[in-house]
């Protein structure tokens, strides 16, 4: 039971013999909208993070089939202006959030469809799982999207999606929306009709990639804003090459790269970390737990992850939720690539970050069998 709003004083608040009875005090506190600390339940300040979200897995086949049905049945334009299916963590009592701080969804665009421009204070990322020939316009810059590409739509940037493709397109959307809502910092604005010229075809490359996607080289003139990465699209060809060369150079079965602001070196967005982790067949990662939550999108490969004792078997397109402070380890059955979205930059900025490496592989006490 949550403590907020509790009206019953705790046992220890009873008056000792000879003391004045307290009910009157509690009644008067309640009248004044004041609560005594000693009447609160212990979960007011847990000894370690106690997220309501639970470890979970959404299977790609299930989500894609439902997205395809939504694509047939529901036009874009219904609330939110996007055909996005939110991955709703069953621990969050019906909220459409994957973890306590992160929104995760699969968005589906039919051939030649468009999703209109809007902007919001929540930042978003798109990580493409299927298709090509779609572009997202971010503050007027057309960004091509194909499988394995990462596109940023930072806070308050205008964005719209267009398909020039003959195939449906599906991508993973990640937003910091639950966090922004918890901070009461949400703003949303639809664009005026005809706001942007969408262009007629997916561009070969974005303007920001022309300026910022060359290794170790950045324009001498400062970018317009330091609030987020000036590079808005991270193409699959670069990610694939970087991961392969890192794995080869280090000889490590576990290689992880972070999508960084090429000018400042910090995370591409101030509220969310995006990373790509390559796990070679035969690797078993150490068991770790971190403060802050993450969403893992399986880009390629198969394997098993154990999250707080529950074993989840995964394959391409599956999405996992890892709530705060849950122990996690991964064991790929074949070489795998995982896209990892987390709220780590927020925890680090607030100096609340903490990671523990647990020595023992964790005991498996359950296996996932739903989703
Ligand atoms: C949004 O703007 C997009 O632009 C996707 O594609 C998902 C979920 C909640 C609020 C805004 C998009 C969203 C969203």
Short mmCIF file of N, CA, C and O in Angstrom, two decimals, residues 10 66 103 126 159 169 223 225 231 274 310-311 330 357:
data_model
loop_
_atom_site.label_atom_id
_atom_site.label_comp_id
_atom_site.label_asym_id
_atom_site.label_seq_id
_atom_site.Cartn_x
_atom_site.Cartn_y
_atom_site.Cartn_z
N UNK A 10 0.24 5.30 12.64
CA UNK A 10 0.89 4.02 12.86
C UNK A 10 0.78 3.65 14.33
O UNK A 10 0.51 4.49 15.20
N UNK A 66 0.08 -6.78 -34.80
CA UNK A 66 -0.92 -5.82 -34.31
C UNK A 66 -0.75 -4.47 -35.00
O UNK A 66 -1.73 -3.80 -35.32
N UNK A 103 9.19 5.98 -22.52
CA UNK A 103 8.16 5.52 -23.46
C UNK A 103 8.84 4.69 -24.53
O UNK A 103 9.90 5.07 -25.04
N UNK A 126 14.19 7.63 -32.97
CA UNK A 126 13.63 6.54 -33.79
C UNK A 126 14.76 5.60 -34.10
O UNK A 126 15.84 6.06 -34.54
N UNK A 159 8.92 18.08 -36.06
CA UNK A 159 9.21 16.84 -36.79
C UNK A 159 7.96 16.25 -37.42
O UNK A 159 6.86 16.36 -36.88
N UNK A 169 6.49 0.61 -43.18
CA UNK A 169 7.71 0.88 -42.43
C UNK A 169 7.40 0.76 -40.94
O UNK A 169 6.35 1.22 -40.50
N UNK A 223 28.11 24.80 -33.72
CA UNK A 223 26.73 24.49 -34.08
C UNK A 223 25.78 25.50 -33.46
O UNK A 223 26.11 26.16 -32.48
N UNK A 225 23.15 25.19 -31.67
CA UNK A 225 22.73 24.99 -30.29
C UNK A 225 23.57 23.90 -29.65
O UNK A 225 23.94 22.93 -30.30
N UNK A 231 24.32 16.43 -34.93
CA UNK A 231 24.11 15.33 -35.88
C UNK A 231 22.77 14.68 -35.54
O UNK A 231 22.55 14.25 -34.40
N UNK A 274 21.74 6.56 -25.94
CA UNK A 274 21.52 5.55 -26.98
C UNK A 274 22.84 4.82 -27.17
O UNK A 274 23.89 5.46 -27.31
N UNK A 310 14.35 -13.70 -13.86
CA UNK A 310 13.48 -14.22 -14.92
C UNK A 310 14.26 -14.32 -16.23
O UNK A 310 14.91 -13.35 -16.64
N UNK A 311 14.21 -15.48 -16.87
CA UNK A 311 14.92 -15.68 -18.13
C UNK A 311 14.01 -15.31 -19.30
O UNK A 311 12.86 -15.76 -19.38
N UNK A 330 23.33 -11.12 -20.04
CA UNK A 330 22.94 -11.55 -21.38
C UNK A 330 23.81 -12.70 -21.84
O UNK A 330 25.02 -12.72 -21.57
N UNK A 357 28.45 -4.51 -9.97
CA UNK A 357 28.70 -5.76 -10.68
C UNK A 357 28.57 -6.87 -9.66
O UNK A 357 29.24 -6.87 -8.63
#
